[in-house]
Amino acid sequence: DQQVKQNSPSLSVQEGRISILNCDYTNSMFDYFLWYKKYPAEGPTFLISISSIKDKNEDGRFTVFLNKSAKHLSLHIVPSQPGDSAVYFCAASAQNQFYFGTGTSLTVIP
Amino acid sequence: GAGVSQSPSNKVTEKGKDVELRCDPISGHTALYWYRQSLGQGLEFLIYFQGNSAPDKSGLPSDRFSAERTGGSVSTLTIQRTQQEDSAVYLCASSLVATPAQQPQHFGDGTRLSIL
């Protein structure tokens, strides 16, 4: 059973616009959420995270929002750049186990 | 390099053969994780090592899968009597401490395993 879901397999955005990637989860015990970025033939690299006690965390162009009542988190990238084109995975953790979504492939069009 | 190193990067083998995948974590990282990513799927947790503690094997899909970590550093994931459904990218990650709030995981580039 998939505890972390990314329902959009792909997203295309114009350069300079906002990219919004969404993630839903089912387990209310998750206490930490992370976003990873993955280029082809490379391992995922950590992007940004948020604790369950917060509802927003910002790092430069990247902001993660957490809505615990809806069990939903999102990653906002603004402004989007062509170099942001990659697969983005959201992940959630509880008791040092990590659960990943299936990823969303973002294409930023120049 | 200073990152997580996995070998081989690609492995093709016949059904029924045993395979060993290797992971060299970042020096000093006490936590080590194995994941696999099948086509079109997310990362599936397999096993987790923390220091010298007994590993958390709860994600291993069958008893054909085993892993060990020697000296708290290098880890090998062994798949015995491989099946076609074992075909996937196997990813290793390490972190300085197991608590994610303190340190995110650093991933290797993975081993792409293909079972013929």
mmCIF file with all atom_site columns, C-alpha atoms in Angstrom:
data_model
loop_
_atom_site.group_PDB
_atom_site.id
_atom_site.type_symbol
_atom_site.label_atom_id
_atom_site.label_alt_id
_atom_site.label_comp_id
_atom_site.label_asym_id
_atom_site.label_entity_id
_atom_site.label_seq_id
_atom_site.pdbx_PDB_ins_code
_atom_site.Cartn_x
_atom_site.Cartn_y
_atom_site.Cartn_z
_atom_site.occupancy
_atom_site.B_iso_or_equiv
_atom_site.pdbx_formal_charge
_atom_site.auth_seq_id
_atom_site.auth_comp_id
_atom_site.auth_asym_id
_atom_site.auth_atom_id
_atom_site.pdbx_PDB_model_num
ATOM 1   C CA . ASP A 1 1   ? 0.000  0.000   0.000   1.00 0.00 ? 1   ASP A CA 1
ATOM 2   C CA . GLN A 1 2   ? 1.478  3.293   -1.127  1.00 0.00 ? 2   GLN A CA 1
ATOM 3   C CA . GLN A 1 3   ? 1.647  5.570   1.911   1.00 0.00 ? 3   GLN A CA 1
ATOM 4   C CA . VAL A 1 4   ? 3.075  8.502   -0.032  1.00 0.00 ? 4   VAL A CA 1
ATOM 5   C CA . LYS A 1 5   ? 1.500  9.414   -3.350  1.00 0.00 ? 5   LYS A CA 1
ATOM 6   C CA . GLN A 1 6   ? 2.451  11.766  -6.115  1.00 0.00 ? 6   GLN A CA 1
ATOM 7   C CA . ASN A 1 7   ? -0.520 11.692  -8.437  1.00 0.00 ? 7   ASN A CA 1
ATOM 8   C CA . SER A 1 8   ? 0.993  13.776  -11.225 1.00 0.00 ? 8   SER A CA 1
ATOM 9   C CA . PRO A 1 9   ? 3.650  11.800  -13.086 1.00 0.00 ? 9   PRO A CA 1
ATOM 10  C CA . SER A 1 10  ? 4.704  14.855  -15.092 1.00 0.00 ? 10  SER A CA 1
ATOM 11  C CA . LEU A 1 11  ? 4.497  18.635  -15.146 1.00 0.00 ? 11  LEU A CA 1
ATOM 12  C CA . SER A 1 12  ? 5.588  21.216  -17.713 1.00 0.00 ? 12  SER A CA 1
ATOM 13  C CA . VAL A 1 13  ? 6.147  24.862  -16.805 1.00 0.00 ? 13  VAL A CA 1
ATOM 14  C CA . GLN A 1 14  ? 7.474  27.883  -18.646 1.00 0.00 ? 14  GLN A CA 1
ATOM 15  C CA . GLU A 1 15  ? 10.774 29.305  -17.482 1.00 0.00 ? 15  GLU A CA 1
ATOM 16  C CA . GLY A 1 16  ? 10.220 32.050  -14.920 1.00 0.00 ? 16  GLY A CA 1
ATOM 17  C CA . ARG A 1 17  ? 6.830  30.778  -13.821 1.00 0.00 ? 17  ARG A CA 1
ATOM 18  C CA . ILE A 1 18  ? 5.990  28.892  -10.645 1.00 0.00 ? 18  ILE A CA 1
ATOM 19  C CA . SER A 1 19  ? 6.225  25.099  -10.464 1.00 0.00 ? 19  SER A CA 1
ATOM 20  C CA . ILE A 1 20  ? 3.979  23.401  -7.923  1.00 0.00 ? 20  ILE A CA 1
ATOM 21  C CA . LEU A 1 21  ? 4.555  19.740  -7.155  1.00 0.00 ? 21  LEU A CA 1
ATOM 22  C CA . ASN A 1 22  ? 2.085  17.947  -4.947  1.00 0.00 ? 22  ASN A CA 1
ATOM 23  C CA . CYS A 1 23  ? 2.277  15.010  -2.600  1.00 0.00 ? 23  CYS A CA 1
ATOM 24  C CA . ASP A 1 24  ? -0.318 13.247  -0.442  1.00 0.00 ? 24  ASP A CA 1
ATOM 25  C CA . TYR A 1 25  ? 0.234  10.831  2.404   1.00 0.00 ? 25  TYR A CA 1
ATOM 26  C CA . THR A 1 26  ? -1.900 8.529   4.476   1.00 0.00 ? 26  THR A CA 1
ATOM 27  C CA . ASN A 1 27  ? 0.030  7.886   7.688   1.00 0.00 ? 27  ASN A CA 1
ATOM 28  C CA . SER A 1 28  ? -0.607 10.492  10.391  1.00 0.00 ? 28  SER A CA 1
ATOM 29  C CA . MET A 1 29  ? 2.477  9.221   12.269  1.00 0.00 ? 29  MET A CA 1
ATOM 30  C CA . PHE A 1 30  ? 4.874  10.710  9.732   1.00 0.00 ? 30  PHE A CA 1
ATOM 31  C CA . ASP A 1 31  ? 6.923  13.353  11.507  1.00 0.00 ? 31  ASP A CA 1
ATOM 32  C CA . TYR A 1 32  ? 9.260  14.586  8.814   1.00 0.00 ? 32  TYR A CA 1
ATOM 33  C CA . PHE A 1 33  ? 8.893  15.248  5.125   1.00 0.00 ? 33  PHE A CA 1
ATOM 34  C CA . LEU A 1 34  ? 11.545 15.716  2.480   1.00 0.00 ? 34  LEU A CA 1
ATOM 35  C CA . TRP A 1 35  ? 11.831 16.512  -1.202  1.00 0.00 ? 35  TRP A CA 1
ATOM 36  C CA . TYR A 1 36  ? 14.538 15.013  -3.373  1.00 0.00 ? 36  TYR A CA 1
ATOM 37  C CA . LYS A 1 37  ? 15.535 15.854  -6.917  1.00 0.00 ? 37  LYS A CA 1
ATOM 38  C CA . LYS A 1 38  ? 16.824 13.235  -9.318  1.00 0.00 ? 38  LYS A CA 1
ATOM 39  C CA . TYR A 1 39  ? 18.578 13.553  -12.641 1.00 0.00 ? 39  TYR A CA 1
ATOM 40  C CA . PRO A 1 40  ? 18.783 10.559  -15.014 1.00 0.00 ? 40  PRO A CA 1
ATOM 41  C CA . ALA A 1 41  ? 21.385 7.942   -14.058 1.00 0.00 ? 41  ALA A CA 1
ATOM 42  C CA . GLU A 1 42  ? 22.104 9.702   -10.769 1.00 0.00 ? 42  GLU A CA 1
ATOM 43  C CA . GLY A 1 43  ? 20.911 9.113   -7.240  1.00 0.00 ? 43  GLY A CA 1
ATOM 44  C CA . PRO A 1 44  ? 18.393 11.475  -5.641  1.00 0.00 ? 44  PRO A CA 1
ATOM 45  C CA . THR A 1 45  ? 19.788 14.584  -4.011  1.00 0.00 ? 45  THR A CA 1
ATOM 46  C CA . PHE A 1 46  ? 18.216 16.248  -1.019  1.00 0.00 ? 46  PHE A CA 1
ATOM 47  C CA . LEU A 1 47  ? 16.413 19.493  -1.752  1.00 0.00 ? 47  LEU A CA 1
ATOM 48  C CA . ILE A 1 48  ? 14.378 20.688  1.214   1.00 0.00 ? 48  ILE A CA 1
ATOM 49  C CA . SER A 1 49  ? 12.593 19.283  4.247   1.00 0.00 ? 49  SER A CA 1
ATOM 50  C CA . ILE A 1 50  ? 9.950  20.188  6.777   1.00 0.00 ? 50  ILE A CA 1
ATOM 51  C CA . SER A 1 51  ? 9.106  18.963  10.228  1.00 0.00 ? 51  SER A CA 1
ATOM 52  C CA . SER A 1 52  ? 5.523  18.040  11.039  1.00 0.00 ? 52  SER A CA 1
ATOM 53  C CA . ILE A 1 53  ? 5.408  20.842  13.608  1.00 0.00 ? 53  ILE A CA 1
ATOM 54  C CA . LYS A 1 54  ? 5.775  23.451  10.878  1.00 0.00 ? 54  LYS A CA 1
ATOM 55  C CA . ASP A 1 55  ? 3.587  24.388  7.941   1.00 0.00 ? 55  ASP A CA 1
ATOM 56  C CA . LYS A 1 56  ? 6.145  26.140  5.753   1.00 0.00 ? 56  LYS A CA 1
ATOM 57  C CA . ASN A 1 57  ? 9.856  26.049  5.085   1.00 0.00 ? 57  ASN A CA 1
ATOM 58  C CA . GLU A 1 58  ? 11.614 28.240  2.569   1.00 0.00 ? 58  GLU A CA 1
ATOM 59  C CA . ASP A 1 59  ? 15.065 27.972  1.029   1.00 0.00 ? 59  ASP A CA 1
ATOM 60  C CA . GLY A 1 60  ? 15.790 30.353  -1.790  1.00 0.00 ? 60  GLY A CA 1
ATOM 61  C CA . ARG A 1 61  ? 13.559 29.558  -4.744  1.00 0.00 ? 61  ARG A CA 1
ATOM 62  C CA . PHE A 1 62  ? 12.153 26.477  -3.016  1.00 0.00 ? 62  PHE A CA 1
ATOM 63  C CA . THR A 1 63  ? 9.309  26.473  -0.501  1.00 0.00 ? 63  THR A CA 1
ATOM 64  C CA . VAL A 1 64  ? 7.626  23.449  0.994   1.00 0.00 ? 64  VAL A CA 1
ATOM 65  C CA . PHE A 1 65  ? 4.137  23.729  2.448   1.00 0.00 ? 65  PHE A CA 1
ATOM 66  C CA . LEU A 1 66  ? 2.602  21.178  4.789   1.00 0.00 ? 66  LEU A CA 1
ATOM 67  C CA . ASN A 1 67  ? -1.126 20.828  5.434   1.00 0.00 ? 67  ASN A CA 1
ATOM 68  C CA . LYS A 1 68  ? -1.412 18.176  8.111   1.00 0.00 ? 68  LYS A CA 1
ATOM 69  C CA . SER A 1 69  ? -5.195 18.185  8.272   1.00 0.00 ? 69  SER A CA 1
ATOM 70  C CA . ALA A 1 70  ? -5.312 17.368  4.564   1.00 0.00 ? 70  ALA A CA 1
ATOM 71  C CA . LYS A 1 71  ? -2.225 15.138  4.732   1.00 0.00 ? 71  LYS A CA 1
ATOM 72  C CA . HIS A 1 72  ? -0.829 17.083  1.837   1.00 0.00 ? 72  HIS A CA 1
ATOM 73  C CA . LEU A 1 73  ? 2.448  18.760  1.076   1.00 0.00 ? 73  LEU A CA 1
ATOM 74  C CA . SER A 1 74  ? 3.636  20.726  -1.875  1.00 0.00 ? 74  SER A CA 1
ATOM 75  C CA . LEU A 1 75  ? 6.872  22.057  -3.266  1.00 0.00 ? 75  LEU A CA 1
ATOM 76  C CA . HIS A 1 76  ? 6.881  25.462  -4.916  1.00 0.00 ? 76  HIS A CA 1
ATOM 77  C CA . ILE A 1 77  ? 9.723  26.512  -7.166  1.00 0.00 ? 77  ILE A CA 1
ATOM 78  C CA . VAL A 1 78  ? 9.748  30.131  -8.219  1.00 0.00 ? 78  VAL A CA 1
ATOM 79  C CA . PRO A 1 79  ? 11.016 31.296  -10.584 1.00 0.00 ? 79  PRO A CA 1
ATOM 80  C CA . SER A 1 80  ? 11.446 27.992  -12.408 1.00 0.00 ? 80  SER A CA 1
ATOM 81  C CA . GLN A 1 81  ? 14.651 27.522  -14.371 1.00 0.00 ? 81  GLN A CA 1
ATOM 82  C CA . PRO A 1 82  ? 15.531 25.011  -17.116 1.00 0.00 ? 82  PRO A CA 1
ATOM 83  C CA . GLY A 1 83  ? 18.068 23.435  -14.768 1.00 0.00 ? 83  GLY A CA 1
ATOM 84  C CA . ASP A 1 84  ? 15.207 22.505  -12.465 1.00 0.00 ? 84  ASP A CA 1
ATOM 85  C CA . SER A 1 85  ? 14.058 19.918  -15.019 1.00 0.00 ? 85  SER A CA 1
ATOM 86  C CA . ALA A 1 86  ? 14.310 16.615  -13.162 1.00 0.00 ? 86  ALA A CA 1
ATOM 87  C CA . VAL A 1 87  ? 12.224 14.031  -11.330 1.00 0.00 ? 87  VAL A CA 1
ATOM 88  C CA . TYR A 1 88  ? 11.101 15.186  -7.889  1.00 0.00 ? 88  TYR A CA 1
ATOM 89  C CA . PHE A 1 89  ? 10.356 12.688  -5.133  1.00 0.00 ? 89  PHE A CA 1
ATOM 90  C CA . CYS A 1 90  ? 8.601  13.490  -1.920  1.00 0.00 ? 90  CYS A CA 1
ATOM 91  C CA . ALA A 1 91  ? 9.366  11.345  1.089   1.00 0.00 ? 91  ALA A CA 1
ATOM 92  C CA . ALA A 1 92  ? 7.977  10.965  4.565   1.00 0.00 ? 92  ALA A CA 1
ATOM 93  C CA . SER A 1 93  ? 9.548  9.404   7.595   1.00 0.00 ? 93  SER A CA 1
ATOM 94  C CA . ALA A 1 94  ? 8.467  7.796   10.815  1.00 0.00 ? 94  ALA A CA 1
ATOM 95  C CA . GLN A 1 95  ? 10.691 5.919   13.228  1.00 0.00 ? 95  GLN A CA 1
ATOM 96  C CA . ASN A 1 96  ? 13.687 6.220   10.901  1.00 0.00 ? 96  ASN A CA 1
ATOM 97  C CA . GLN A 1 97  ? 11.914 4.514   8.017   1.00 0.00 ? 97  GLN A CA 1
ATOM 98  C CA . PHE A 1 98  ? 11.412 6.479   4.854   1.00 0.00 ? 98  PHE A CA 1
ATOM 99  C CA . TYR A 1 99  ? 8.579  6.205   2.371   1.00 0.00 ? 99  TYR A CA 1
ATOM 100 C CA . PHE A 1 100 ? 8.908  7.698   -1.070  1.00 0.00 ? 100 PHE A CA 1
ATOM 101 C CA . GLY A 1 101 ? 6.387  8.725   -3.696  1.00 0.00 ? 101 GLY A CA 1
ATOM 102 C CA . THR A 1 102 ? 6.651  7.616   -7.308  1.00 0.00 ? 102 THR A CA 1
ATOM 103 C CA . GLY A 1 103 ? 8.008  10.960  -8.456  1.00 0.00 ? 103 GLY A CA 1
ATOM 104 C CA . THR A 1 104 ? 6.917  13.815  -10.680 1.00 0.00 ? 104 THR A CA 1
ATOM 105 C CA . SER A 1 105 ? 8.936  14.624  -13.773 1.00 0.00 ? 105 SER A CA 1
ATOM 106 C CA . LEU A 1 106 ? 9.246  18.398  -14.099 1.00 0.00 ? 106 LEU A CA 1
ATOM 107 C CA . THR A 1 107 ? 10.135 19.983  -17.419 1.00 0.00 ? 107 THR A CA 1
ATOM 108 C CA . VAL A 1 108 ? 10.893 23.685  -17.443 1.00 0.00 ? 108 VAL A CA 1
ATOM 109 C CA . ILE A 1 109 ? 10.532 25.062  -20.937 1.00 0.00 ? 109 ILE A CA 1
ATOM 110 C CA . PRO A 1 110 ? 12.960 27.848  -21.876 1.00 0.00 ? 110 PRO A CA 1
ATOM 111 C CA . GLY B 2 1   ? 35.163 11.080  -4.224  1.00 0.00 ? 1   GLY B CA 1
ATOM 112 C CA . ALA B 2 2   ? 33.379 12.128  -1.083  1.00 0.00 ? 2   ALA B CA 1
ATOM 113 C CA . GLY B 2 3   ? 29.960 10.773  -2.009  1.00 0.00 ? 3   GLY B CA 1
ATOM 114 C CA . VAL B 2 4   ? 28.251 7.414   -1.635  1.00 0.00 ? 4   VAL B CA 1
ATOM 115 C CA . SER B 2 5   ? 29.757 4.952   -4.086  1.00 0.00 ? 5   SER B CA 1
ATOM 116 C CA . GLN B 2 6   ? 27.921 1.946   -5.485  1.00 0.00 ? 6   GLN B CA 1
ATOM 117 C CA . SER B 2 7   ? 29.238 -0.852  -7.635  1.00 0.00 ? 7   SER B CA 1
ATOM 118 C CA . PRO B 2 8   ? 28.679 -2.151  -10.165 1.00 0.00 ? 8   PRO B CA 1
ATOM 119 C CA . SER B 2 9   ? 26.751 0.621   -11.878 1.00 0.00 ? 9   SER B CA 1
ATOM 120 C CA . ASN B 2 10  ? 25.082 -1.942  -14.135 1.00 0.00 ? 10  ASN B CA 1
ATOM 121 C CA . LYS B 2 11  ? 24.623 -5.672  -13.739 1.00 0.00 ? 11  LYS B CA 1
ATOM 122 C CA . VAL B 2 12  ? 23.016 -8.080  -16.174 1.00 0.00 ? 12  VAL B CA 1
ATOM 123 C CA . THR B 2 13  ? 22.608 -11.662 -15.088 1.00 0.00 ? 13  THR B CA 1
ATOM 124 C CA . GLU B 2 14  ? 20.597 -14.745 -15.841 1.00 0.00 ? 14  GLU B CA 1
ATOM 125 C CA . LYS B 2 15  ? 17.582 -15.774 -13.823 1.00 0.00 ? 15  LYS B CA 1
ATOM 126 C CA . GLY B 2 16  ? 18.560 -18.054 -10.962 1.00 0.00 ? 16  GLY B CA 1
ATOM 127 C CA . LYS B 2 17  ? 22.027 -16.599 -10.438 1.00 0.00 ? 17  LYS B CA 1
ATOM 128 C CA . ASP B 2 18  ? 23.121 -14.876 -7.239  1.00 0.00 ? 18  ASP B CA 1
ATOM 129 C CA . VAL B 2 19  ? 24.218 -11.235 -7.311  1.00 0.00 ? 19  VAL B CA 1
ATOM 130 C CA . GLU B 2 20  ? 26.084 -9.012  -4.882  1.00 0.00 ? 20  GLU B CA 1
ATOM 131 C CA . LEU B 2 21  ? 25.740 -5.253  -4.876  1.00 0.00 ? 21  LEU B CA 1
ATOM 132 C CA . ARG B 2 22  ? 28.188 -3.066  -3.005  1.00 0.00 ? 22  ARG B CA 1
ATOM 133 C CA . CYS B 2 23  ? 27.814 0.264   -1.259  1.00 0.00 ? 23  CYS B CA 1
ATOM 134 C CA . ASP B 2 24  ? 30.570 2.458   0.162   1.00 0.00 ? 24  ASP B CA 1
ATOM 135 C CA . PRO B 2 25  ? 28.929 5.097   2.338   1.00 0.00 ? 25  PRO B CA 1
ATOM 136 C CA . ILE B 2 26  ? 30.350 8.492   3.092   1.00 0.00 ? 26  ILE B CA 1
ATOM 137 C CA . SER B 2 27  ? 33.096 8.160   5.660   1.00 0.00 ? 27  SER B CA 1
ATOM 138 C CA . GLY B 2 28  ? 31.776 8.633   9.174   1.00 0.00 ? 28  GLY B CA 1
ATOM 139 C CA . HIS B 2 29  ? 28.141 8.101   8.268   1.00 0.00 ? 29  HIS B CA 1
ATOM 140 C CA . THR B 2 30  ? 26.615 5.720   10.763  1.00 0.00 ? 30  THR B CA 1
ATOM 141 C CA . ALA B 2 31  ? 23.254 5.156   9.076   1.00 0.00 ? 31  ALA B CA 1
ATOM 142 C CA . LEU B 2 32  ? 22.991 3.206   5.810   1.00 0.00 ? 32  LEU B CA 1
ATOM 143 C CA . TYR B 2 33  ? 19.870 2.427   3.803   1.00 0.00 ? 33  TYR B CA 1
ATOM 144 C CA . TRP B 2 34  ? 19.133 0.232   0.818   1.00 0.00 ? 34  TRP B CA 1
ATOM 145 C CA . TYR B 2 35  ? 16.224 1.018   -1.501  1.00 0.00 ? 35  TYR B CA 1
ATOM 146 C CA . ARG B 2 36  ? 15.094 -0.297  -4.833  1.00 0.00 ? 36  ARG B CA 1
ATOM 147 C CA . GLN B 2 37  ? 13.230 1.491   -7.569  1.00 0.00 ? 37  GLN B CA 1
ATOM 148 C CA . SER B 2 38  ? 11.328 -0.666  -10.012 1.00 0.00 ? 38  SER B CA 1
ATOM 149 C CA . LEU B 2 39  ? 10.161 0.780   -13.298 1.00 0.00 ? 39  LEU B CA 1
ATOM 150 C CA . GLY B 2 40  ? 7.468  3.396   -12.715 1.00 0.00 ? 40  GLY B CA 1
ATOM 151 C CA . GLN B 2 41  ? 7.600  2.988   -8.951  1.00 0.00 ? 41  GLN B CA 1
ATOM 152 C CA . GLY B 2 42  ? 8.884  5.060   -6.087  1.00 0.00 ? 42  GLY B CA 1
ATOM 153 C CA . LEU B 2 43  ? 11.803 4.128   -3.919  1.00 0.00 ? 43  LEU B CA 1
ATOM 154 C CA . GLU B 2 44  ? 11.011 1.035   -1.882  1.00 0.00 ? 44  GLU B CA 1
ATOM 155 C CA . PHE B 2 45  ? 12.751 0.717   1.473   1.00 0.00 ? 45  PHE B CA 1
ATOM 156 C CA . LEU B 2 46  ? 14.647 -2.561  1.875   1.00 0.00 ? 46  LEU B CA 1
ATOM 157 C CA . ILE B 2 47  ? 16.929 -2.466  4.899   1.00 0.00 ? 47  ILE B CA 1
ATOM 158 C CA . TYR B 2 48  ? 18.503 -0.016  7.305   1.00 0.00 ? 48  TYR B CA 1
ATOM 159 C CA . PHE B 2 49  ? 21.711 -0.210  9.351   1.00 0.00 ? 49  PHE B CA 1
ATOM 160 C CA . GLN B 2 50  ? 22.498 2.101   12.238  1.00 0.00 ? 50  GLN B CA 1
ATOM 161 C CA . GLY B 2 51  ? 25.963 1.794   13.757  1.00 0.00 ? 51  GLY B CA 1
ATOM 162 C CA . ASN B 2 52  ? 26.478 -1.606  15.319  1.00 0.00 ? 52  ASN B CA 1
ATOM 163 C CA . SER B 2 53  ? 22.804 -2.192  16.037  1.00 0.00 ? 53  SER B CA 1
ATOM 164 C CA . ALA B 2 54  ? 20.898 -5.077  14.494  1.00 0.00 ? 54  ALA B CA 1
ATOM 165 C CA . PRO B 2 55  ? 19.620 -3.988  11.089  1.00 0.00 ? 55  PRO B CA 1
ATOM 166 C CA . ASP B 2 56  ? 15.993 -3.233  10.366  1.00 0.00 ? 56  ASP B CA 1
ATOM 167 C CA . LYS B 2 57  ? 15.177 -5.846  7.735   1.00 0.00 ? 57  LYS B CA 1
ATOM 168 C CA . SER B 2 58  ? 11.468 -5.180  7.606   1.00 0.00 ? 58  SER B CA 1
ATOM 169 C CA . GLY B 2 59  ? 11.529 -4.027  3.977   1.00 0.00 ? 59  GLY B CA 1
ATOM 170 C CA . LEU B 2 60  ? 13.258 -7.056  2.465   1.00 0.00 ? 60  LEU B CA 1
ATOM 171 C CA . PRO B 2 61  ? 10.765 -8.587  0.009   1.00 0.00 ? 61  PRO B CA 1
ATOM 172 C CA . SER B 2 62  ? 11.776 -12.221 0.484   1.00 0.00 ? 62  SER B CA 1
ATOM 173 C CA . ASP B 2 63  ? 14.343 -14.465 2.149   1.00 0.00 ? 63  ASP B CA 1
ATOM 174 C CA . ARG B 2 64  ? 16.334 -14.420 -1.084  1.00 0.00 ? 64  ARG B CA 1
ATOM 175 C CA . PHE B 2 65  ? 17.447 -10.928 -0.097  1.00 0.00 ? 65  PHE B CA 1
ATOM 176 C CA . SER B 2 66  ? 20.072 -10.327 2.570   1.00 0.00 ? 66  SER B CA 1
ATOM 177 C CA . ALA B 2 67  ? 22.475 -7.569  3.449   1.00 0.00 ? 67  ALA B CA 1
ATOM 178 C CA . GLU B 2 68  ? 25.416 -7.076  5.701   1.00 0.00 ? 68  GLU B CA 1
ATOM 179 C CA . ARG B 2 69  ? 27.556 -4.204  6.765   1.00 0.00 ? 69  ARG B CA 1
ATOM 180 C CA . THR B 2 70  ? 31.119 -4.985  7.706   1.00 0.00 ? 70  THR B CA 1
ATOM 181 C CA . GLY B 2 71  ? 32.929 -2.852  10.244  1.00 0.00 ? 71  GLY B CA 1
ATOM 182 C CA . GLY B 2 72  ? 30.161 -0.297  10.222  1.00 0.00 ? 72  GLY B CA 1
ATOM 183 C CA . SER B 2 73  ? 31.188 0.883   6.762   1.00 0.00 ? 73  SER B CA 1
ATOM 184 C CA . VAL B 2 74  ? 30.861 -1.014  3.476   1.00 0.00 ? 74  VAL B CA 1
ATOM 185 C CA . SER B 2 75  ? 27.597 -2.833  2.856   1.00 0.00 ? 75  SER B CA 1
ATOM 186 C CA . THR B 2 76  ? 26.698 -5.597  0.435   1.00 0.00 ? 76  THR B CA 1
ATOM 187 C CA . LEU B 2 77  ? 23.202 -6.502  -0.669  1.00 0.00 ? 77  LEU B CA 1
ATOM 188 C CA . THR B 2 78  ? 22.910 -10.084 -1.866  1.00 0.00 ? 78  THR B CA 1
ATOM 189 C CA . ILE B 2 79  ? 20.077 -11.466 -3.933  1.00 0.00 ? 79  ILE B CA 1
ATOM 190 C CA . GLN B 2 80  ? 20.034 -15.226 -4.275  1.00 0.00 ? 80  GLN B CA 1
ATOM 191 C CA . ARG B 2 81  ? 18.342 -17.165 -7.084  1.00 0.00 ? 81  ARG B CA 1
ATOM 192 C CA . THR B 2 82  ? 17.419 -13.970 -8.879  1.00 0.00 ? 82  THR B CA 1
ATOM 193 C CA . GLN B 2 83  ? 14.009 -13.629 -10.514 1.00 0.00 ? 83  GLN B CA 1
ATOM 194 C CA . GLN B 2 84  ? 12.946 -11.303 -13.313 1.00 0.00 ? 84  GLN B CA 1
ATOM 195 C CA . GLU B 2 85  ? 10.914 -9.209  -10.898 1.00 0.00 ? 85  GLU B CA 1
ATOM 196 C CA . ASP B 2 86  ? 14.158 -8.363  -9.099  1.00 0.00 ? 86  ASP B CA 1
ATOM 197 C CA . SER B 2 87  ? 15.099 -6.161  -12.050 1.00 0.00 ? 87  SER B CA 1
ATOM 198 C CA . ALA B 2 88  ? 15.313 -2.622  -10.693 1.00 0.00 ? 88  ALA B CA 1
ATOM 199 C CA . VAL B 2 89  ? 17.682 0.140   -9.714  1.00 0.00 ? 89  VAL B CA 1
ATOM 200 C CA . TYR B 2 90  ? 19.100 -0.540  -6.263  1.00 0.00 ? 90  TYR B CA 1
ATOM 201 C CA . LEU B 2 91  ? 20.020 2.621   -4.381  1.00 0.00 ? 91  LEU B CA 1
ATOM 202 C CA . CYS B 2 92  ? 22.119 2.993   -1.275  1.00 0.00 ? 92  CYS B CA 1
ATOM 203 C CA . ALA B 2 93  ? 22.023 6.041   0.975   1.00 0.00 ? 93  ALA B CA 1
ATOM 204 C CA . SER B 2 94  ? 23.912 7.068   4.070   1.00 0.00 ? 94  SER B CA 1
ATOM 205 C CA . SER B 2 95  ? 23.483 9.754   6.659   1.00 0.00 ? 95  SER B CA 1
ATOM 206 C CA . LEU B 2 96  ? 25.522 11.037  9.548   1.00 0.00 ? 96  LEU B CA 1
ATOM 207 C CA . VAL B 2 97  ? 22.853 10.147  12.058  1.00 0.00 ? 97  VAL B CA 1
ATOM 208 C CA . ALA B 2 98  ? 19.663 8.195   11.633  1.00 0.00 ? 98  ALA B CA 1
ATOM 209 C CA . THR B 2 99  ? 17.397 11.011  12.731  1.00 0.00 ? 99  THR B CA 1
ATOM 210 C CA . PRO B 2 100 ? 16.254 12.746  9.564   1.00 0.00 ? 100 PRO B CA 1
ATOM 211 C CA . ALA B 2 101 ? 15.729 16.033  11.332  1.00 0.00 ? 101 ALA B CA 1
ATOM 212 C CA . GLN B 2 102 ? 19.453 16.262  11.792  1.00 0.00 ? 102 GLN B CA 1
ATOM 213 C CA . GLN B 2 103 ? 20.747 15.058  8.451   1.00 0.00 ? 103 GLN B CA 1
ATOM 214 C CA . PRO B 2 104 ? 19.155 14.076  5.147   1.00 0.00 ? 104 PRO B CA 1
ATOM 215 C CA . GLN B 2 105 ? 20.286 10.985  3.293   1.00 0.00 ? 105 GLN B CA 1
ATOM 216 C CA . HIS B 2 106 ? 22.979 11.100  0.650   1.00 0.00 ? 106 HIS B CA 1
ATOM 217 C CA . PHE B 2 107 ? 22.340 8.697   -2.203  1.00 0.00 ? 107 PHE B CA 1
ATOM 218 C CA . GLY B 2 108 ? 24.679 6.845   -4.486  1.00 0.00 ? 108 GLY B CA 1
ATOM 219 C CA . ASP B 2 109 ? 23.976 6.665   -8.207  1.00 0.00 ? 109 ASP B CA 1
ATOM 220 C CA . GLY B 2 110 ? 22.553 3.171   -7.896  1.00 0.00 ? 110 GLY B CA 1
ATOM 221 C CA . THR B 2 111 ? 23.097 -0.224  -9.479  1.00 0.00 ? 111 THR B CA 1
ATOM 222 C CA . ARG B 2 112 ? 20.837 -1.020  -12.404 1.00 0.00 ? 112 ARG B CA 1
ATOM 223 C CA . LEU B 2 113 ? 20.114 -4.738  -12.174 1.00 0.00 ? 113 LEU B CA 1
ATOM 224 C CA . SER B 2 114 ? 18.642 -6.562  -15.132 1.00 0.00 ? 114 SER B CA 1
ATOM 225 C CA . ILE B 2 115 ? 17.606 -10.204 -14.863 1.00 0.00 ? 115 ILE B CA 1
ATOM 226 C CA . LEU B 2 116 ? 17.299 -12.017 -18.171 1.00 0.00 ? 116 LEU B CA 1
#
